[in-house]
Short mmCIF file of C-alpha atoms and ligand atoms in Angstrom, two decimals:
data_model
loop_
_atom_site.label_atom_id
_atom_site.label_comp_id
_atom_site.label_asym_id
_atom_site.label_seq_id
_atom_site.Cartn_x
_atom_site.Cartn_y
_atom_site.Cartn_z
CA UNK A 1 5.61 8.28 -6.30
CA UNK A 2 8.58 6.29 -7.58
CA UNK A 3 11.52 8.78 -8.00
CA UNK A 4 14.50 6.35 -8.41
CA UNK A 5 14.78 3.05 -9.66
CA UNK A 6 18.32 2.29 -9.00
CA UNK A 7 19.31 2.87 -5.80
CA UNK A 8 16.22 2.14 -4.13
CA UNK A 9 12.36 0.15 -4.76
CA UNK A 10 9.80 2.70 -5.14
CA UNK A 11 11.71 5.05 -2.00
CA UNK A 12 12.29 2.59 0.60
CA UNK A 13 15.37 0.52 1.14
CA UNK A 14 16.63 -1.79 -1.22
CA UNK A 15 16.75 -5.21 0.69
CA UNK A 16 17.59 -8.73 -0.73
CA UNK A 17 13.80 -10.17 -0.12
CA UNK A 18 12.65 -7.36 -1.76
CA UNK A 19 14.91 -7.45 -4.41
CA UNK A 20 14.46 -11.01 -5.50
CA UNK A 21 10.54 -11.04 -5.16
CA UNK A 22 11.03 -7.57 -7.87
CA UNK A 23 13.35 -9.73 -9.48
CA UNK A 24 10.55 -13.11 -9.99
CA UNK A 25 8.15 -10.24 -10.46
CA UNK A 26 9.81 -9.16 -13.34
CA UNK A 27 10.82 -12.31 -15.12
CA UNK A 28 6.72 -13.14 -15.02
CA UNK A 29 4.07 -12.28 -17.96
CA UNK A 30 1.15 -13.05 -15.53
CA UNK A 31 0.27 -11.97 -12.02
CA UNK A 32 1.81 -14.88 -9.45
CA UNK A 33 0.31 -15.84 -6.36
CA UNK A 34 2.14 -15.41 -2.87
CA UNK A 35 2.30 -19.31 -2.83
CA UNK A 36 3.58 -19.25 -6.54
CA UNK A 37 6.51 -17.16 -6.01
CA UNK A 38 7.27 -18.40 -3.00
CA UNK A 39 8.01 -21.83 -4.91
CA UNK A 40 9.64 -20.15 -7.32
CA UNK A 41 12.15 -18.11 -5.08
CA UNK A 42 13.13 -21.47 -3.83
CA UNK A 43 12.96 -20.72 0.05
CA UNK A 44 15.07 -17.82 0.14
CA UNK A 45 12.68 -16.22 0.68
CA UNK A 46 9.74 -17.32 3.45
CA UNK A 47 6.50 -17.17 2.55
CA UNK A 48 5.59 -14.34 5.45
CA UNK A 49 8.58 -12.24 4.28
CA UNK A 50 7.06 -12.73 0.61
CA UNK A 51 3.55 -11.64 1.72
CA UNK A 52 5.30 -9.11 3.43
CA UNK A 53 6.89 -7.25 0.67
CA UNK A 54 4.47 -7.38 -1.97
CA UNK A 55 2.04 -5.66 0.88
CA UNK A 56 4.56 -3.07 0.70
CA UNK A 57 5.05 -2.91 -3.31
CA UNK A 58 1.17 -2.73 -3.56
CA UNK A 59 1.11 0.13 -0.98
CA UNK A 60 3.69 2.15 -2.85
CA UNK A 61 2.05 1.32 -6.19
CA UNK A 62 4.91 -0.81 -7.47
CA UNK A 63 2.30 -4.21 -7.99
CA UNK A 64 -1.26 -4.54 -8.04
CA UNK A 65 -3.06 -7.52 -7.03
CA UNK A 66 -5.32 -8.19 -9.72
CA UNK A 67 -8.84 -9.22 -8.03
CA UNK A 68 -9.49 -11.76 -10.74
CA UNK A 69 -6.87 -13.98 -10.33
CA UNK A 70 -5.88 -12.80 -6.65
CA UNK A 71 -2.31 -12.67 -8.21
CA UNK A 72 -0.04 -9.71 -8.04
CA UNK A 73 2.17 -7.97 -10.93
CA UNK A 74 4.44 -5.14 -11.14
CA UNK A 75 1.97 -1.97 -12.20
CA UNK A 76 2.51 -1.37 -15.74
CA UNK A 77 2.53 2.35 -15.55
CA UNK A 78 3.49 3.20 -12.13
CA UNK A 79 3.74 7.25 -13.81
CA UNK A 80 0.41 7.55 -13.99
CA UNK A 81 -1.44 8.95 -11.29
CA UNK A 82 -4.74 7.60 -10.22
CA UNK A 83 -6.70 4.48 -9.73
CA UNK A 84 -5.78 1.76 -12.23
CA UNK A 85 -8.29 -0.35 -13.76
CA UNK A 86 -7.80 -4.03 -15.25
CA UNK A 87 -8.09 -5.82 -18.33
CA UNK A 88 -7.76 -9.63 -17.27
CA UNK A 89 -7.85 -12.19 -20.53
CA UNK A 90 -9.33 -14.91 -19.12
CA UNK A 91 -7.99 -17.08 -21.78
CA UNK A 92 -3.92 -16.05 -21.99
CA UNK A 93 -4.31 -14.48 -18.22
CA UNK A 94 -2.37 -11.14 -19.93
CA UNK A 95 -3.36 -8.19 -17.92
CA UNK A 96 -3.95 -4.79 -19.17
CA UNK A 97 -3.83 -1.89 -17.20
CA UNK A 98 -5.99 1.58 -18.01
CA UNK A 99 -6.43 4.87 -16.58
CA UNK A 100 -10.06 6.67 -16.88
CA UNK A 101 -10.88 9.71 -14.27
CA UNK A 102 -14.21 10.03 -16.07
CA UNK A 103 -14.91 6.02 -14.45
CA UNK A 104 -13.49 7.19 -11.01
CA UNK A 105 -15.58 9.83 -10.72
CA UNK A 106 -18.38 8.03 -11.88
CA UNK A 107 -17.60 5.58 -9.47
CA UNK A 108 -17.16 8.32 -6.21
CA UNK A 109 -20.73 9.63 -7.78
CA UNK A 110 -22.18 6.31 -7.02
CA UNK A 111 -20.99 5.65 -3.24
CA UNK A 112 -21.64 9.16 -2.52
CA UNK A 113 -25.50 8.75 -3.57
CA UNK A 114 -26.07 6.27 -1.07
CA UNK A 115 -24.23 7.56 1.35
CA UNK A 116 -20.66 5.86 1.50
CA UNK A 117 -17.57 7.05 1.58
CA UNK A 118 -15.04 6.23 -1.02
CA UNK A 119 -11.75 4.96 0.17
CA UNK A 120 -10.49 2.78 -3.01
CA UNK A 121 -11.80 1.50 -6.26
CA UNK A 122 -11.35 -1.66 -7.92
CA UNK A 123 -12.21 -2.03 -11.85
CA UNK A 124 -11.22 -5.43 -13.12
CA UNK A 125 -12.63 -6.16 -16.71
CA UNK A 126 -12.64 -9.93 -17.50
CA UNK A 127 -13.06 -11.08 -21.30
CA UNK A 128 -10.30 -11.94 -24.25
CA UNK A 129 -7.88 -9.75 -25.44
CA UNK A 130 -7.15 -8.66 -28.98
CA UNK A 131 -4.34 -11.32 -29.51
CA UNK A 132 -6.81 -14.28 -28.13
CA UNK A 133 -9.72 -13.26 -29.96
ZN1 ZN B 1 -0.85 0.14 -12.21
ZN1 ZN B 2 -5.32 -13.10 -24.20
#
């Protein structure tokens, strides 16, 4: 859960890598490859350390990597408990993020009947958004 936004980054400690890969994150509309940002950040940051910390983000929630594009972004509702599902224009690359329990359960229903066992879902709905269409 992210409790403070100040004096830490989603409860762990606030270091410069992380804060300038938040920082890139920030500034972008789209989700940015590893590679991408790693350009962008100029070298000070090195492409292991970049990996690195968005692992970390996307463990604590912070970014997703969206499994369209393979890019990550900062979650756009890091309140909301449970598993967030995507919108992904394919045309403006604008991702929209949604909440449904009924889908998750759904989904838990589905691995359950043949005999798996649900560790993580992924919903990623590619198509044009309202402002593309
Ligand atoms: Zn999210
Ligand atoms: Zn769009």
């Amino acid at each position: 859960m992210v409790t403070s936004r100040t004096s830490s980054i989603g409860g762990f400690k606030d270091t410069r890598p992380r804060r300038l890969v938040l920082r890139e994150l920030q500034k972008s509309k789209r989700a940015v490859e590893p590679t991408e940002l790693h350009r962008r950040l100029r070298g000070q940051v090195d492409p292991v350390t970049v990996y690195r910390v968005l692992r970390a983000f996307e463990e604590r929630g912070l970014v997703h990597r969206h499994p369209s594009s393979g890019g990550f972004a900062l979650c756009t509702m890091p309140d909301t408990s449970g598993h967030h599902g995507f919108l992904s224009c394919r045309k403006c690359g604008r991702v929209q993020e949604f909440v449904d329990k009924n889908l998750c359960k759904q989904e838990d229903r589905i691995a359950e009947s043949s005999g798996f066992t649900s560790e993580s879902h992924v919903t990623d709905i590619i198509g044009v958004c309202q402002s593309c269409r």
